[in-house]
Structure formats: structure tokens, C-alpha cells
């Protein structure tokens, strides 16, 4: 929802025409038709959809002068391909929903060199970010820490979840006026020498698949509830850029597995 308001008002408040995708389900071919018909010059895509478009039909972006993407880690390879294909500028937007769309962003132009990752950049207007250690102390440039976000775009908290709100929205340790809060993102980042932020990974085992936050431990717990499973591990694999998927590995109790298979076979026969 926060991304939809960003798209709507980003166009209208700047005097631009807003092109609405009319089809019920988004696919790459339908998106290409809309971009061409409407001559779209500024476009916002989730990271997953951006990767799919570049992989399947990079020519779909031929009218786009500025492309904004976010919601997950951007592939350096796909960003380079999009820039080489004619996109004038790509903005990597980072921000959890609790920060309302983007909290920090980084613009990449075709002539700029990219390293092993696409930086997430610097805070937008009316936003403050801090990279802190476990004692809520700022870490030096180049050292990894947890990213905390404050500012005008911060949410009030989680509806009817006071405990979680207190855990994630903390008192602002550097506020002079008092009453302000910071949101602890759970993301590990570091400051680069040029002042941009680089995303490193999660502090916990949360992952994103097609834009959805997923706790791997919850899936492992569900697998362990199966009578024949003794151990379980779930990971997010990305064998191809942009094709992230969940993969579970289990160690089964052989005797209990045979017993379960026998019961299932008997039930099927009856």
C-alpha cells in the first residue's frame, strides 16, 4: 500500500501523467505493452519484477528514463544490463514498510561503475538513519552494524501488538527534544567511504521472497511437527539472479517414516 501512494502522488504532485496498469495480473508481456502504449518515462518496480523484466524482455524498458526499484536486494548484473539497454538512471530505494516506502536511496547512472553490490545510499529528506552496535553506539565507517531509522515517515507502531511495537520502535537515544523514536530494522549495513550505505544482510534469519518477509525458523518448526522428521533446515536459494526460492532439507526418522508411509498407503487402499 505504501508503494501505491508513492506512485500515485509522485506523478500527480509533479505535474506528470499517471499511467495505470489496467490488467488484473501483472506479467512481463502485459507490462511491456503498457509501457510502450503509454510511453512511460518514469517507472517504479519491485526488485523481483525488475529482475524478471530485465531477464526476459529488457527491451520493455526502452522508453524509461528513470527507473526506481526496491523491496529487496538489487542484482548488480541486472542493473548493468538495464543501464546498457538505455535506462537513463536507476534509483535503488531501500525502506521497510514501517518507514513508509523509501527511507534511503541511491541513484546509479550508466557511466558509473558498480562493485559487488548496489549501495542503498543516503537518507531522504526528513529522515535520519543510524548504524549502531548492540549498545546503541554508532559504529565506525566500514564496520557493520544494525540500521535504525527515524523521521517524519516513521509509523506509529503495529496495530494491537503493543509488545512488538515496544520491541521494534525504541526511544531515540540521540534526540534532544525527547519523545522521538527509532525503528530497528534488523538489517545489517555499513557506511562506505563515500558516505553511502551498503546493505549486508539480516541480523536474524528473516528473508524476502518476491517481496514477502519470511521467517525461516517458522517453516522449520512446521516441518519438525511432522512425525517422521528429526531435523530440518530451510534456506533461501538463488541459483539464478532474481529467481530466489525456499528450499527445505530434512533428516527423517527411518522407522517412523516407514510407519507413516504404511499408514498413508493403507488409508489410500481403504
GROMACS .gro file of C-alpha atoms in nm:
model
  270
    1UNK     CA    1   0.000   0.000   0.000
    2UNK     CA    2   0.274   0.249   0.084
    3UNK     CA    3   0.431   0.193  -0.258
    4UNK     CA    4   0.098   0.265  -0.433
    5UNK     CA    5   0.064   0.605  -0.264
    6UNK     CA    6   0.424   0.680  -0.362
    7UNK     CA    7   0.344   0.601  -0.726
    8UNK     CA    8   0.019   0.798  -0.737
    9UNK     CA    9   0.135   1.117  -0.564
   10UNK     CA   10   0.483   1.105  -0.709
   11UNK     CA   11   0.329   1.157  -1.051
   12UNK     CA   12   0.045   1.396  -0.969
   13UNK     CA   13   0.237   1.627  -0.735
   14UNK     CA   14   0.497   1.682  -1.007
   15UNK     CA   15   0.253   1.756  -1.287
   16UNK     CA   16   0.308   1.425  -1.466
   17UNK     CA   17   0.060   1.193  -1.632
   18UNK     CA   18  -0.017   0.884  -1.424
   19UNK     CA   19  -0.044   0.568  -1.634
   20UNK     CA   20  -0.245   0.295  -1.457
   21UNK     CA   21  -0.179  -0.069  -1.538
   22UNK     CA   22  -0.524  -0.194  -1.634
   23UNK     CA   23  -0.479  -0.572  -1.636
   24UNK     CA   24  -0.567  -0.772  -1.325
   25UNK     CA   25  -0.245  -0.975  -1.310
   26UNK     CA   26   0.098  -0.835  -1.388
   27UNK     CA   27   0.315  -1.027  -1.631
   28UNK     CA   28   0.618  -0.913  -1.826
   29UNK     CA   29   0.442  -0.911  -2.163
   30UNK     CA   30   0.149  -0.707  -2.034
   31UNK     CA   31   0.383  -0.465  -1.864
   32UNK     CA   32   0.578  -0.418  -2.186
   33UNK     CA   33   0.257  -0.336  -2.376
   34UNK     CA   34   0.154  -0.076  -2.119
   35UNK     CA   35   0.497   0.089  -2.108
   36UNK     CA   36   0.504   0.119  -2.487
   37UNK     CA   37   0.142   0.233  -2.530
   38UNK     CA   38   0.166   0.494  -2.255
   39UNK     CA   39   0.527   0.594  -2.338
   40UNK     CA   40   0.618   0.563  -1.971
   41UNK     CA   41   0.931   0.757  -1.882
   42UNK     CA   42   0.940   0.708  -1.502
   43UNK     CA   43   0.869   0.366  -1.355
   44UNK     CA   44   0.867   0.201  -1.012
   45UNK     CA   45   0.911  -0.180  -0.992
   46UNK     CA   46   0.972  -0.420  -0.707
   47UNK     CA   47   1.320  -0.573  -0.720
   48UNK     CA   48   1.181  -0.914  -0.812
   49UNK     CA   49   0.974  -0.783  -1.104
   50UNK     CA   50   1.261  -0.563  -1.221
   51UNK     CA   51   1.489  -0.867  -1.236
   52UNK     CA   52   1.229  -1.064  -1.432
   53UNK     CA   53   1.175  -0.785  -1.684
   54UNK     CA   54   1.548  -0.744  -1.749
   55UNK     CA   55   1.597  -1.121  -1.775
   56UNK     CA   56   1.302  -1.187  -2.009
   57UNK     CA   57   1.235  -0.869  -2.208
   58UNK     CA   58   1.491  -0.593  -2.145
   59UNK     CA   59   1.357  -0.406  -2.448
   60UNK     CA   60   1.041  -0.341  -2.247
   61UNK     CA   61   1.226  -0.061  -2.067
   62UNK     CA   62   1.327   0.125  -2.384
   63UNK     CA   63   1.104   0.427  -2.306
   64UNK     CA   64   1.208   0.452  -1.939
   65UNK     CA   65   1.441   0.738  -1.848
   66UNK     CA   66   1.428   0.687  -1.474
   67UNK     CA   67   1.354   0.357  -1.301
   68UNK     CA   68   1.302   0.316  -0.928
   69UNK     CA   69   1.329  -0.031  -0.775
   70UNK     CA   70   1.330  -0.169  -0.425
   71UNK     CA   71   1.183  -0.412  -0.178
   72UNK     CA   72   1.480  -0.650  -0.195
   73UNK     CA   73   1.846  -0.663  -0.291
   74UNK     CA   74   1.912  -0.546  -0.648
   75UNK     CA   75   2.126  -0.762  -0.873
   76UNK     CA   76   2.436  -0.580  -1.000
   77UNK     CA   77   2.417  -0.781  -1.323
   78UNK     CA   78   2.056  -0.683  -1.393
   79UNK     CA   79   2.119  -0.317  -1.310
   80UNK     CA   80   2.410  -0.309  -1.554
   81UNK     CA   81   2.201  -0.476  -1.825
   82UNK     CA   82   1.918  -0.225  -1.778
   83UNK     CA   83   2.157   0.071  -1.798
   84UNK     CA   84   2.326  -0.072  -2.105
   85UNK     CA   85   1.980  -0.117  -2.259
   86UNK     CA   86   1.905   0.253  -2.244
   87UNK     CA   87   1.757   0.326  -1.900
   88UNK     CA   88   1.899   0.665  -1.807
   89UNK     CA   89   1.905   0.628  -1.430
   90UNK     CA   90   1.817   0.358  -1.177
   91UNK     CA   91   1.733   0.450  -0.819
   92UNK     CA   92   1.782   0.178  -0.561
   93UNK     CA   93   1.522   0.257  -0.295
   94UNK     CA   94   1.551   0.097   0.048
   95UNK     CA   95   1.293   0.119   0.322
   96UNK     CA   96   1.078  -0.113   0.531
   97UNK     CA   97   0.703  -0.056   0.535
   98UNK     CA   98   0.745   0.082   0.888
   99UNK     CA   99   0.935   0.373   0.732
  100UNK     CA  100   0.674   0.440   0.459
  101UNK     CA  101   0.815   0.344   0.118
  102UNK     CA  102   1.175   0.469   0.091
  103UNK     CA  103   1.398   0.575   0.380
  104UNK     CA  104   1.726   0.589   0.187
  105UNK     CA  105   1.804   0.572  -0.184
  106UNK     CA  106   2.093   0.566  -0.429
  107UNK     CA  107   2.093   0.673  -0.793
  108UNK     CA  108   2.305   0.482  -1.047
  109UNK     CA  109   2.377   0.625  -1.391
  110UNK     CA  110   2.508   0.443  -1.695
  111UNK     CA  111   2.857   0.590  -1.669
  112UNK     CA  112   2.900   0.494  -1.304
  113UNK     CA  113   3.098   0.184  -1.209
  114UNK     CA  114   2.939  -0.073  -0.978
  115UNK     CA  115   3.123  -0.302  -0.742
  116UNK     CA  116   2.995  -0.624  -0.592
  117UNK     CA  117   2.671  -0.464  -0.470
  118UNK     CA  118   2.439  -0.171  -0.540
  119UNK     CA  119   2.454   0.073  -0.246
  120UNK     CA  120   2.126   0.167  -0.080
  121UNK     CA  121   2.253   0.522  -0.048
  122UNK     CA  122   2.170   0.811   0.184
  123UNK     CA  123   1.857   0.914   0.379
  124UNK     CA  124   1.584   1.108   0.201
  125UNK     CA  125   1.452   1.441   0.332
  126UNK     CA  126   1.310   1.447   0.686
  127UNK     CA  127   1.464   1.107   0.762
  128UNK     CA  128   1.750   1.012   0.991
  129UNK     CA  129   1.943   0.684   0.986
  130UNK     CA  130   2.196   0.544   1.231
  131UNK     CA  131   2.426   0.242   1.215
  132UNK     CA  132   2.454   0.119   1.573
  133UNK     CA  133   2.606  -0.169   1.768
  134UNK     CA  134   2.431  -0.378   2.035
  135UNK     CA  135   2.487  -0.098   2.291
  136UNK     CA  136   2.318   0.156   2.059
  137UNK     CA  137   2.651   0.323   1.993
  138UNK     CA  138   2.746   0.442   1.640
  139UNK     CA  139   2.991   0.213   1.462
  140UNK     CA  140   3.291   0.343   1.262
  141UNK     CA  141   3.280   0.384   0.884
  142UNK     CA  142   3.329   0.046   0.717
  143UNK     CA  143   3.213  -0.155   1.020
  144UNK     CA  144   2.884  -0.346   1.013
  145UNK     CA  145   2.600  -0.259   1.247
  146UNK     CA  146   2.222  -0.257   1.266
  147UNK     CA  147   2.033   0.013   1.076
  148UNK     CA  148   1.793   0.231   1.276
  149UNK     CA  149   1.551   0.474   1.110
  150UNK     CA  150   1.383   0.787   1.242
  151UNK     CA  151   1.199   1.084   1.099
  152UNK     CA  152   0.867   1.208   0.967
  153UNK     CA  153   0.784   0.889   0.775
  154UNK     CA  154   0.805   0.654   1.072
  155UNK     CA  155   0.495   0.452   1.155
  156UNK     CA  156   0.327   0.479   1.496
  157UNK     CA  157   0.363   0.105   1.556
  158UNK     CA  158   0.182  -0.223   1.495
  159UNK     CA  159  -0.196  -0.234   1.535
  160UNK     CA  160  -0.299  -0.416   1.855
  161UNK     CA  161   0.057  -0.551   1.903
  162UNK     CA  162   0.198  -0.344   2.187
  163UNK     CA  163   0.476  -0.588   2.274
  164UNK     CA  164   0.613  -0.598   1.920
  165UNK     CA  165   0.582  -0.220   1.889
  166UNK     CA  166   0.787  -0.171   2.207
  167UNK     CA  167   1.048  -0.416   2.079
  168UNK     CA  168   1.094  -0.261   1.735
  169UNK     CA  169   1.021   0.110   1.800
  170UNK     CA  170   1.262   0.232   2.065
  171UNK     CA  171   1.325   0.566   2.234
  172UNK     CA  172   1.553   0.784   2.021
  173UNK     CA  173   1.889   0.776   2.206
  174UNK     CA  174   2.018   1.091   2.029
  175UNK     CA  175   1.704   1.305   2.043
  176UNK     CA  176   1.745   1.646   2.205
  177UNK     CA  177   1.375   1.723   2.238
  178UNK     CA  178   1.259   1.386   2.370
  179UNK     CA  179   0.958   1.179   2.268
  180UNK     CA  180   1.107   1.071   1.934
  181UNK     CA  181   1.157   0.710   1.836
  182UNK     CA  182   1.376   0.498   1.611
  183UNK     CA  183   1.275   0.185   1.426
  184UNK     CA  184   1.524  -0.101   1.450
  185UNK     CA  185   1.520  -0.263   1.107
  186UNK     CA  186   1.707  -0.586   1.182
  187UNK     CA  187   1.920  -0.516   0.874
  188UNK     CA  188   2.300  -0.522   0.883
  189UNK     CA  189   2.459  -0.234   0.692
  190UNK     CA  190   2.780  -0.036   0.684
  191UNK     CA  191   2.889   0.308   0.575
  192UNK     CA  192   3.111   0.317   0.268
  193UNK     CA  193   3.393   0.569   0.240
  194UNK     CA  194   3.182   0.796   0.017
  195UNK     CA  195   2.905   0.821   0.277
  196UNK     CA  196   2.664   0.577   0.112
  197UNK     CA  197   2.514   0.284   0.298
  198UNK     CA  198   2.571  -0.074   0.182
  199UNK     CA  199   2.323  -0.347   0.271
  200UNK     CA  200   2.494  -0.661   0.405
  201UNK     CA  201   2.216  -0.888   0.526
  202UNK     CA  202   1.979  -0.961   0.811
  203UNK     CA  203   2.063  -0.969   1.181
  204UNK     CA  204   1.818  -1.261   1.213
  205UNK     CA  205   1.713  -1.535   0.971
  206UNK     CA  206   1.438  -1.338   0.802
  207UNK     CA  207   1.444  -1.342   0.421
  208UNK     CA  208   1.240  -1.186   0.144
  209UNK     CA  209   1.082  -1.395  -0.132
  210UNK     CA  210   0.900  -1.195  -0.402
  211UNK     CA  211   0.865  -0.905  -0.159
  212UNK     CA  212   0.723  -1.108   0.132
  213UNK     CA  213   0.906  -1.122   0.464
  214UNK     CA  214   0.952  -1.483   0.572
  215UNK     CA  215   1.090  -1.625   0.895
  216UNK     CA  216   1.284  -1.941   0.809
  217UNK     CA  217   1.253  -2.066   1.166
  218UNK     CA  218   0.874  -2.075   1.141
  219UNK     CA  219   0.891  -2.303   0.837
  220UNK     CA  220   1.147  -2.527   1.007
  221UNK     CA  221   0.918  -2.552   1.311
  222UNK     CA  222   0.630  -2.659   1.085
  223UNK     CA  223   0.846  -2.928   0.924
  224UNK     CA  224   0.952  -3.060   1.265
  225UNK     CA  225   0.587  -3.109   1.356
  226UNK     CA  226   0.577  -3.391   1.103
  227UNK     CA  227   0.617  -3.715   1.295
  228UNK     CA  228   0.888  -3.858   1.072
  229UNK     CA  229   1.116  -3.550   1.064
  230UNK     CA  230   1.400  -3.535   1.320
  231UNK     CA  231   1.590  -3.234   1.186
  232UNK     CA  232   1.503  -2.959   0.939
  233UNK     CA  233   1.682  -2.664   0.780
  234UNK     CA  234   1.526  -2.412   0.542
  235UNK     CA  235   1.727  -2.166   0.332
  236UNK     CA  236   1.662  -1.913   0.056
  237UNK     CA  237   1.847  -2.015  -0.260
  238UNK     CA  238   1.908  -1.801  -0.565
  239UNK     CA  239   2.062  -2.030  -0.826
  240UNK     CA  240   1.973  -1.776  -1.097
  241UNK     CA  241   1.971  -1.396  -1.047
  242UNK     CA  242   1.622  -1.287  -0.947
  243UNK     CA  243   1.497  -1.646  -0.901
  244UNK     CA  244   1.501  -1.671  -0.521
  245UNK     CA  245   1.315  -1.968  -0.371
  246UNK     CA  246   1.276  -2.152  -0.042
  247UNK     CA  247   1.444  -2.492  -0.012
  248UNK     CA  248   1.398  -2.724   0.285
  249UNK     CA  249   1.628  -3.006   0.392
  250UNK     CA  250   1.513  -3.271   0.639
  251UNK     CA  251   1.661  -3.566   0.825
  252UNK     CA  252   1.391  -3.828   0.866
  253UNK     CA  253   1.349  -4.100   1.126
  254UNK     CA  254   1.359  -4.407   0.903
  255UNK     CA  255   1.135  -4.628   1.117
  256UNK     CA  256   0.876  -4.359   1.176
  257UNK     CA  257   0.889  -4.265   0.808
  258UNK     CA  258   0.814  -4.625   0.709
  259UNK     CA  259   0.530  -4.637   0.960
  260UNK     CA  260   0.384  -4.312   0.826
  261UNK     CA  261   0.412  -4.433   0.466
  262UNK     CA  262   0.241  -4.757   0.564
  263UNK     CA  263  -0.049  -4.570   0.725
  264UNK     CA  264  -0.088  -4.346   0.420
  265UNK     CA  265  -0.083  -4.648   0.184
  266UNK     CA  266  -0.344  -4.828   0.398
  267UNK     CA  267  -0.566  -4.521   0.407
  268UNK     CA  268  -0.540  -4.487   0.029
  269UNK     CA  269  -0.643  -4.852  -0.023
  270UNK     CA  270  -0.940  -4.823   0.209
   0.00000   0.00000   0.00000
